[in-house]
Amino acid sequence: MKLTTTLMATSALIASSLAAGAEDMTLVSWGGAYQASQQKAYAEPYMAMHPDVNIIWDESSAEAVAKLRAMAEAGNTTWDVVDVVAADALRLCDEGLAMPIDPDTQLAPAPDGTPASEDFGDLLVSECFIPQIVYSTTFGYRTDMVGDKAPESVCAIFDTETWPGKRSLEKRPIGNMEWALICDGVADEDVYDVLATEEGQARAFAKLDTIKDNVIWWTAGADTPQLLADGEVVMGSTYNGRLFKLIVEDKQPVAMLWDAQMFDLDGWIIPANLSDERKARALDFVYFATDTQRLADQAKYISYGPARKSSAPLVGKHAELGIDMAPHMPTDPANAKHTFLFNYDFWADYRDDLDAKFQAWVSK
Amino acid sequence: MSDETNSGPVLTADGRSLKKSLQRALRREKLRALMLIAPLLLFVLVTFIAPIGDMLFRSVENRIVSETLPRTVIALQDWEYESGEAPGEAVFAALAEDLREAVKAKTHTRLGTRLNYELSGMSSLFRQVGRKLRRMDPDKPWREQFLKVNKKWGDPEVWGVIQTYSSPLTAGYFLNAVDLRLTPRGVEQRPENERVYIMLFKRTILLSGLITFMTFLLGYPIAYLLSNLRMKTANILMILVLLPFWTSLLVRTSAWKVLLQQQGVINDVLVWLGLIADDQRLELINNATGTVIAMTHILLPFMILPLYSVMKTIPPSYVRAAKSLGARPFTAFRRVYFPQSIPGIGAGAILVFILAIGYYITPALVGGRSGTFISNRIAYHISVSLNWGLGAALGALLLVLVLALYALYDKIVGIDNVKLG
Amino acid sequence: MGKLPPYATLGEKVWHYAFYVICALIFFFLIFPIVVIIPLSFNALPYFTFTPEMLRLDPAGYSLEHYRDFFTNSDWQKAMWNSLAIAPMATLLSVSLGTLAAIGLSQSHVPFRGPIMAVLISPMIVPLIISAAGMYFFYSRLGLQGTYWGVVLAHAVLGIPFVIITVTATLVGFDRSLTRAAANLGAGPVRTFFRVQMPLILPGVISGALFAFITSFDEVVVVLFVGSAGQKTLPWQMFIGLRENISPTILALATILVALSILLLTTLELLRRRSERLRGLTPQ
């Protein structure tokens, strides 16, 4: 019995000590180097200014839509600010799970007074979405495994004769379907028209079929870097910031293949139906965290481009390595020779369809 | 003593009937037992059984159509799919009104997603019309305006799906879970390229069976060894069996990743020994092989423990007697020892099999494309595709399978005879 | 196994030793994956790979970086405290309710014993993903999702089958005349429980408690659904370590946990010896 009493007392003590203290604000993000850059660029300075707010992180961005939907259904939303990719933001906004934002009144203007709506420009793809970074899904390859012929085109992933070995691709249709069509001879500007048809979809799957047995499908951002570091794959797709860490910080024998990189956006949303108090706090945080200086600060820690035009000139050197960050940005002219623009409207309409088809195809 | 007292009811010291008194004692005992059990039973019912029942209900629940499009559902009652034509203006007008409310409440995209499970293309149909609804003219005929947005609105197939799924309860999810679908024409098979669940169920059962057999193959010698060693030595070796059992599942799975990958420890050793060429490294992970190896390791203790507890009770004198009667050692083992250990094999096998078919984390991390289980699909539907109904239906089928095995287990071994450590 | 008799044939001798070799190989299979993580936890690079430096035994290939990370990184520390706040409470709940019920179940006349047992054992046999999803939806509705108590309740219920199984096992060998004797000597039921029954079934209770504790301490599927950032436990943090940021810190933690497991298992073994002594069974 003594044991039990002690256990009870201890856990009660720990539980109460956890509950006490500043008010918690839950930010949801992706973990890893990306979340670390947000912690340093946004969360730490914010908490220094507001000692009464304690920011805690939840690495659930990958399941954000599912969890927000369940929370809304139960009427108990525990998240305050959520980092999602633009496609998820569109979906959340469509379903009324995210709160609409007026950029000009609720977000900071640029230092020269340009309103936020202009500063973010086209990147405001949804009325609920507050863009943060421009990133790209692109390829890395093992320099010591490609022989003397370094791949220069994205179609190298479909060329298993010249570059034998496994490739890693993301386990979802977005990106893979487009690359398959491009490498099957479809012009960039026609890709989405072709993909909207049954025949076009079959064509993309047929192209993917040619490498199906050579692919390791990844679901988490850390998978491809780990597979490349282990030499398990000869090339693989992932977010460019992950590859930056692998190549520049960890000095692995890996190089970037920027061809046909797929630009995408990542940013914040605020869940709908927060209490007024929490909503005000979330808006205050977002106002701070997406101003010109903060977005530029984040680029010190990770190679993603800031979403504001006014932040671009402020991007400097890496905080720890002291190297220039500009040549590592996906938007740098040398890297952006052949880029692919992601069509949000297309994917909003066809995502359900293609997701189901892709998942069935992949399980076969 | 007279005969009368003998033939009358037996009385206790305080003059009450013994039978009644015993009955009362029995009732009191039963009541006390139940009172002791009641708190836990209530606890499990509320925190566990109710949530599971609640989730399983989602597999038949289908209020979304009738709640989002109440007028359309009523207007569609007079329409017949067999007519081969889209319904008339009245239904389109009802739909326009329903959609106007749905767009305001932002529920039309979810409805589209829901109907897309049944007919590919419904999601984009609802999204498009939702975007354009505001610019439509309420004074012009709706039918033409809808058809202008997308001519699919003239397809009876679209309306058939809405009509078929307008009831608040549906068998649709369960049909989807076995690669069928409910169409206006009745139940049919899904298109060939969408049939995956039967295959996944088969794969789950097959691989779990293989894993169970592997644990038996590896567990039997160990249990035999442990039960025939001196208690002290056996207990020390037992720690080797229990140590993996107590090490975090995630850690063991990642250890297998390190060991099994192509540039991993096992392939390195095989190359070093000259058994395989450097460019012929074996694919041991991200496929079914990886799942089987890692899960055999993880579930092995669950086979060893029941086997060991049965083998400990087999008296060694039987085998000795068989041998002294002239049986060869192998015959003695096969004819005398092995039959007595069968209850242990049954217990271990069912336990391992039950645990294996529900596994989720390990196949997800090492199973790749060909080594994932039905649980991985359930998880996918719950947290990624958000098709909760289908996830629940797949879960219900899996649960039925597990409960049938549990009943078998209870019959063969009795749940009281499970021993752990 | 005992010794081979002197008259054993050559074949028997070969088989006898071959059997030992096979067993040794199986033990190797059981232990090797656990042993292999120990050197990897000292890897200087943040990947799960044996680097060339490590294989050359070059000290530059090794570092205590990941151990330092575990003890200084606030995420890991918070996760450890969360685990330490959740697991004991869940254990306490499942042990106290479970022991009572096990005593009830071991009475000679229990109505509906089969169905009751099935319900109580069900958390062990229902596939975790189904339990997790069910609790996720249901607890959300009760406002328990994402709270400390939500996770505690979920973990407690998962630990219950283990307590029931281990405690009923010790009660099977329990001599009922002892409680009757105590009652005869004038002890009330509560006193009888704590003075007579409890000391005798204590080993079963403790071993059930250890299982319940480890269930909560090592549980990742349910907590991912039922918990939220405030209840991030060690396995959750490890799961993130595997999925999002490649962090061999989980290997450092695993090494620490393996050491703790050995300690726990030794304790368990000593307890069992004590229990056997108490129940008059002398170890062979």
Short mmCIF file of C-alpha atoms in Angstrom, two decimals, chain B residues 243 246-251, chain C residues 34 37-38 67 70-71 76 80 83-84 213-214 217-218 234-235 238 249-265:
data_model
loop_
_atom_site.label_atom_id
_atom_site.label_comp_id
_atom_site.label_asym_id
_atom_site.label_seq_id
_atom_site.Cartn_x
_atom_site.Cartn_y
_atom_site.Cartn_z
CA LEU B 243 14.07 -8.40 -22.63
CA TRP B 246 10.03 -5.12 -22.72
CA THR B 247 12.03 -3.05 -25.14
CA SER B 248 10.09 -0.38 -26.94
CA LEU B 249 8.38 -1.60 -30.06
CA LEU B 250 9.56 1.44 -31.99
CA VAL B 251 13.15 0.79 -31.02
CA ILE C 34 18.61 -4.96 -29.14
CA ILE C 37 21.25 -0.27 -31.17
CA ILE C 38 23.74 0.26 -28.36
CA TYR C 67 22.64 11.24 -24.74
CA PHE C 70 18.11 13.49 -24.42
CA PHE C 71 19.01 15.07 -21.12
CA TRP C 76 12.57 14.94 -24.59
CA MET C 80 9.79 11.94 -20.04
CA SER C 83 5.32 9.57 -19.42
CA LEU C 84 6.15 9.57 -15.73
CA PHE C 213 3.12 0.25 -16.49
CA ILE C 214 5.06 -0.92 -19.51
CA PHE C 217 5.08 3.55 -21.02
CA ASP C 218 5.55 1.91 -24.43
CA LEU C 234 8.27 9.24 -24.70
CA PRO C 235 7.02 6.78 -27.34
CA MET C 238 10.27 8.60 -30.38
CA THR C 249 18.33 10.29 -29.60
CA ILE C 250 15.71 7.55 -29.60
CA LEU C 251 18.55 5.02 -29.67
CA ALA C 252 20.20 6.69 -26.70
CA LEU C 253 16.90 6.56 -24.86
CA ALA C 254 16.42 2.94 -25.93
CA THR C 255 19.79 2.02 -24.48
CA ILE C 256 18.82 3.65 -21.19
CA LEU C 257 15.49 1.85 -21.25
CA VAL C 258 17.10 -1.52 -21.96
CA ALA C 259 19.28 -1.03 -18.90
CA LEU C 260 16.16 -0.19 -16.89
CA SER C 261 14.33 -3.24 -18.28
CA ILE C 262 17.13 -5.53 -17.15
CA LEU C 263 16.84 -3.99 -13.73
CA LEU C 264 13.07 -4.47 -13.69
CA LEU C 265 13.27 -8.04 -14.92
#
